[in-house]
């Protein structure tokens, strides 16, 4: 059955290509539509691309270093290292051994902070309990920060929050935290996902007053400004 579906898909690609070419050249279009070897070549090509895509999906993410220049004099934060992870979607195909590679790669960067912007895992916290334990090995001088992605709202949201917090993550739900280096301040802010209101959770707040919290008389941390 699956081979029949795959073949139909490849034939659809061939036919679509043939119809496009047919509008410009009846001879070339007819050749494509009636060419069995072209269909075979498309099968080989599509299969190869699919295998390459699967291999890329199950490989550990590659480290990409990006230098960010912030405005204003903040020499105290020169060389500050943040690791940003997003959409890891740890699941049955991407289990503990795969996540362990990710954790080792993160710790090798010796980050000052680790930021995770949603969709860390798929499924229920119970189903991912064994895999998620590896995240407890993450190390960062100023802490681990996370915001929920849309997938986290489709299960037991409160259980997900509890699970992440037990692993040492500071989950920011329309909140911010201030990192201090002498008189300099760095603000980490996190918002909920746009899907949150549909799951009876707070809608995203842009935290318009949040940057002002970096004033010298601001508290070390706080929720969204009133």
mmCIF file of N, CA, C and O in Angstrom, residues 170-214:
data_model
loop_
_atom_site.group_PDB
_atom_site.id
_atom_site.type_symbol
_atom_site.label_atom_id
_atom_site.label_comp_id
_atom_site.label_asym_id
_atom_site.label_seq_id
_atom_site.Cartn_x
_atom_site.Cartn_y
_atom_site.Cartn_z
ATOM 1 N N UNK A 170 13.709 28.434 34.959
ATOM 2 C CA UNK A 170 12.891 29.565 35.364
ATOM 3 C C UNK A 170 11.970 29.864 34.184
ATOM 4 O O UNK A 170 12.395 30.418 33.174
ATOM 5 N N UNK A 171 10.707 29.438 34.275
ATOM 6 C CA UNK A 171 9.763 29.609 33.175
ATOM 7 C C UNK A 171 9.140 31.000 33.263
ATOM 8 O O UNK A 171 8.491 31.339 34.255
ATOM 9 N N UNK A 172 9.330 31.797 32.226
ATOM 10 C CA UNK A 172 8.873 33.188 32.218
ATOM 11 C C UNK A 172 7.550 33.302 31.470
ATOM 12 O O UNK A 172 7.491 33.148 30.258
ATOM 13 N N UNK A 173 6.490 33.549 32.207
ATOM 14 C CA UNK A 173 5.145 33.715 31.641
ATOM 15 C C UNK A 173 4.761 35.183 31.766
ATOM 16 O O UNK A 173 4.223 35.608 32.789
ATOM 17 N N UNK A 174 5.068 35.968 30.744
ATOM 18 C CA UNK A 174 4.870 37.424 30.794
ATOM 19 C C UNK A 174 5.624 38.021 31.978
ATOM 20 O O UNK A 174 5.119 38.876 32.694
ATOM 21 N N UNK A 175 6.829 37.540 32.154
ATOM 22 C CA UNK A 175 7.667 37.982 33.267
ATOM 23 C C UNK A 175 9.061 38.336 32.759
ATOM 24 O O UNK A 175 9.423 38.016 31.628
ATOM 25 N N UNK A 176 9.828 38.971 33.635
ATOM 26 C CA UNK A 176 11.214 39.253 33.274
ATOM 27 C C UNK A 176 12.113 39.025 34.483
ATOM 28 O O UNK A 176 11.660 39.007 35.624
ATOM 29 N N UNK A 177 13.388 38.830 34.185
ATOM 30 C CA UNK A 177 14.413 38.706 35.219
ATOM 31 C C UNK A 177 15.574 39.626 34.851
ATOM 32 O O UNK A 177 15.864 39.817 33.659
ATOM 33 N N UNK A 178 16.243 40.153 35.862
ATOM 34 C CA UNK A 178 17.351 41.071 35.633
ATOM 35 C C UNK A 178 18.650 40.414 36.068
ATOM 36 O O UNK A 178 18.760 39.925 37.192
ATOM 37 N N UNK A 179 19.609 40.395 35.150
ATOM 38 C CA UNK A 179 20.949 39.892 35.445
ATOM 39 C C UNK A 179 21.850 41.098 35.689
ATOM 40 O O UNK A 179 21.868 42.039 34.899
ATOM 41 N N UNK A 180 22.607 41.063 36.771
ATOM 42 C CA UNK A 180 23.441 42.206 37.154
ATOM 43 C C UNK A 180 24.922 41.874 37.019
ATOM 44 O O UNK A 180 25.360 40.779 37.341
ATOM 45 N N UNK A 181 25.650 42.836 36.531
ATOM 46 C CA UNK A 181 27.098 42.809 36.525
ATOM 47 C C UNK A 181 27.546 44.198 36.983
ATOM 48 O O UNK A 181 27.607 45.136 36.191
ATOM 49 N N UNK A 182 27.828 44.334 38.250
ATOM 50 C CA UNK A 182 28.137 45.653 38.778
ATOM 51 C C UNK A 182 26.926 46.556 38.656
ATOM 52 O O UNK A 182 25.832 46.229 39.115
ATOM 53 N N UNK A 183 27.106 47.706 37.998
ATOM 54 C CA UNK A 183 25.989 48.631 37.791
ATOM 55 C C UNK A 183 25.224 48.341 36.499
ATOM 56 O O UNK A 183 24.203 48.972 36.225
ATOM 57 N N UNK A 184 25.725 47.417 35.687
ATOM 58 C CA UNK A 184 25.071 47.107 34.417
ATOM 59 C C UNK A 184 23.942 46.097 34.636
ATOM 60 O O UNK A 184 23.982 45.277 35.559
ATOM 61 N N UNK A 185 22.933 46.190 33.766
ATOM 62 C CA UNK A 185 21.771 45.316 33.866
ATOM 63 C C UNK A 185 21.475 44.672 32.504
ATOM 64 O O UNK A 185 21.579 45.317 31.473
ATOM 65 N N UNK A 186 21.101 43.412 32.544
ATOM 66 C CA UNK A 186 20.650 42.709 31.353
ATOM 67 C C UNK A 186 19.298 42.088 31.687
ATOM 68 O O UNK A 186 19.164 41.389 32.697
ATOM 69 N N UNK A 187 18.292 42.379 30.867
ATOM 70 C CA UNK A 187 16.934 41.923 31.154
ATOM 71 C C UNK A 187 16.569 40.751 30.246
ATOM 72 O O UNK A 187 16.670 40.843 29.026
ATOM 73 N N UNK A 188 16.143 39.642 30.857
ATOM 74 C CA UNK A 188 15.571 38.519 30.127
ATOM 75 C C UNK A 188 14.061 38.571 30.322
ATOM 76 O O UNK A 188 13.578 38.605 31.452
ATOM 77 N N UNK A 189 13.312 38.591 29.220
ATOM 78 C CA UNK A 189 11.851 38.633 29.302
ATOM 79 C C UNK A 189 11.257 37.511 28.484
ATOM 80 O O UNK A 189 11.772 37.159 27.424
ATOM 81 N N UNK A 190 10.172 36.950 28.981
ATOM 82 C CA UNK A 190 9.514 35.869 28.266
ATOM 83 C C UNK A 190 8.012 36.054 28.256
ATOM 84 O O UNK A 190 7.432 36.555 29.225
ATOM 85 N N UNK A 191 7.380 35.675 27.150
ATOM 86 C CA UNK A 191 5.929 35.813 27.017
ATOM 87 C C UNK A 191 5.306 34.446 26.736
ATOM 88 O O UNK A 191 5.987 33.507 26.331
ATOM 89 N N UNK A 192 4.014 34.361 26.945
ATOM 90 C CA UNK A 192 3.285 33.136 26.630
ATOM 91 C C UNK A 192 3.096 33.023 25.125
ATOM 92 O O UNK A 192 3.360 33.968 24.374
ATOM 93 N N UNK A 193 2.626 31.873 24.679
ATOM 94 C CA UNK A 193 2.421 31.636 23.253
ATOM 95 C C UNK A 193 1.065 32.203 22.810
ATOM 96 O O UNK A 193 0.123 32.256 23.615
ATOM 97 N N UNK A 194 0.929 32.618 21.545
ATOM 98 C CA UNK A 194 -0.366 33.119 21.054
ATOM 99 C C UNK A 194 -1.520 32.145 21.227
ATOM 100 O O UNK A 194 -2.684 32.562 21.264
ATOM 101 N N UNK A 195 -1.220 30.840 21.335
ATOM 102 C CA UNK A 195 -2.291 29.865 21.500
ATOM 103 C C UNK A 195 -2.814 29.832 22.938
ATOM 104 O O UNK A 195 -3.864 29.238 23.214
ATOM 105 N N UNK A 196 -2.124 30.481 23.858
ATOM 106 C CA UNK A 196 -2.462 30.410 25.284
ATOM 107 C C UNK A 196 -3.913 30.766 25.604
ATOM 108 O O UNK A 196 -4.565 30.046 26.374
ATOM 109 N N UNK A 197 -4.479 31.864 25.072
ATOM 110 C CA UNK A 197 -5.863 32.204 25.429
ATOM 111 C C UNK A 197 -6.870 31.108 25.091
ATOM 112 O O UNK A 197 -7.860 30.937 25.807
ATOM 113 N N UNK A 198 -6.626 30.368 24.008
ATOM 114 C CA UNK A 198 -7.549 29.302 23.638
ATOM 115 C C UNK A 198 -7.495 28.140 24.619
ATOM 116 O O UNK A 198 -8.390 27.283 24.625
ATOM 117 N N UNK A 199 -6.451 28.087 25.462
ATOM 118 C CA UNK A 199 -6.319 27.042 26.485
ATOM 119 C C UNK A 199 -6.528 27.614 27.881
ATOM 120 O O UNK A 199 -6.095 27.056 28.869
ATOM 121 N N UNK A 200 -7.187 28.767 27.946
ATOM 122 C CA UNK A 200 -7.512 29.427 29.210
ATOM 123 C C UNK A 200 -6.262 29.812 30.000
ATOM 124 O O UNK A 200 -6.221 29.691 31.227
ATOM 125 N N UNK A 201 -5.257 30.242 29.275
ATOM 126 C CA UNK A 201 -4.022 30.720 29.886
ATOM 127 C C UNK A 201 -3.805 32.172 29.465
ATOM 128 O O UNK A 201 -4.378 32.629 28.469
ATOM 129 N N UNK A 202 -2.996 32.923 30.217
ATOM 130 C CA UNK A 202 -2.795 34.348 29.910
ATOM 131 C C UNK A 202 -2.276 34.560 28.492
ATOM 132 O O UNK A 202 -1.378 33.857 28.030
ATOM 133 N N UNK A 203 -2.837 35.549 27.809
ATOM 134 C CA UNK A 203 -2.380 35.878 26.460
ATOM 135 C C UNK A 203 -1.027 36.557 26.522
ATOM 136 O O UNK A 203 -0.629 37.101 27.559
ATOM 137 N N UNK A 204 -0.267 36.542 25.426
ATOM 138 C CA UNK A 204 1.063 37.169 25.426
ATOM 139 C C UNK A 204 0.987 38.653 25.741
ATOM 140 O O UNK A 204 0.071 39.347 25.326
ATOM 141 N N UNK A 205 1.942 39.116 26.504
ATOM 142 C CA UNK A 205 2.055 40.523 26.851
ATOM 143 C C UNK A 205 3.427 40.994 26.388
ATOM 144 O O UNK A 205 4.446 40.367 26.688
ATOM 145 N N UNK A 206 3.467 42.102 25.671
ATOM 146 C CA UNK A 206 4.732 42.552 25.085
ATOM 147 C C UNK A 206 5.655 43.190 26.118
ATOM 148 O O UNK A 206 6.782 43.560 25.790
ATOM 149 N N UNK A 207 5.212 43.317 27.358
ATOM 150 C CA UNK A 207 6.067 43.848 28.428
ATOM 151 C C UNK A 207 6.660 45.206 28.058
ATOM 152 O O UNK A 207 7.871 45.409 28.103
ATOM 153 N N UNK A 208 5.797 46.133 27.671
ATOM 154 C CA UNK A 208 6.278 47.437 27.208
ATOM 155 C C UNK A 208 7.149 48.142 28.249
ATOM 156 O O UNK A 208 8.071 48.855 27.922
ATOM 157 N N UNK A 209 6.864 47.960 29.517
ATOM 158 C CA UNK A 209 7.644 48.641 30.545
ATOM 159 C C UNK A 209 8.851 47.875 31.004
ATOM 160 O O UNK A 209 9.603 48.358 31.847
ATOM 161 N N UNK A 210 9.073 46.699 30.455
ATOM 162 C CA UNK A 210 10.133 45.839 30.959
ATOM 163 C C UNK A 210 11.531 46.447 30.859
ATOM 164 O O UNK A 210 12.277 46.397 31.821
ATOM 165 N N UNK A 211 11.956 47.036 29.733
ATOM 166 C CA UNK A 211 13.310 47.593 29.673
ATOM 167 C C UNK A 211 13.574 48.634 30.742
ATOM 168 O O UNK A 211 14.696 48.759 31.225
ATOM 169 N N UNK A 212 12.559 49.374 31.156
ATOM 170 C CA UNK A 212 12.739 50.368 32.205
ATOM 171 C C UNK A 212 13.073 49.770 33.544
ATOM 172 O O UNK A 212 13.555 50.449 34.438
ATOM 173 N N UNK A 213 12.825 48.469 33.690
ATOM 174 C CA UNK A 213 13.124 47.806 34.953
ATOM 175 C C UNK A 213 14.623 47.713 35.197
ATOM 176 O O UNK A 213 15.058 47.368 36.283
ATOM 177 N N UNK A 214 15.414 48.039 34.171
ATOM 178 C CA UNK A 214 16.861 47.962 34.317
ATOM 179 C C UNK A 214 17.449 49.201 34.968
ATOM 180 O O UNK A 214 18.649 49.350 35.049
#
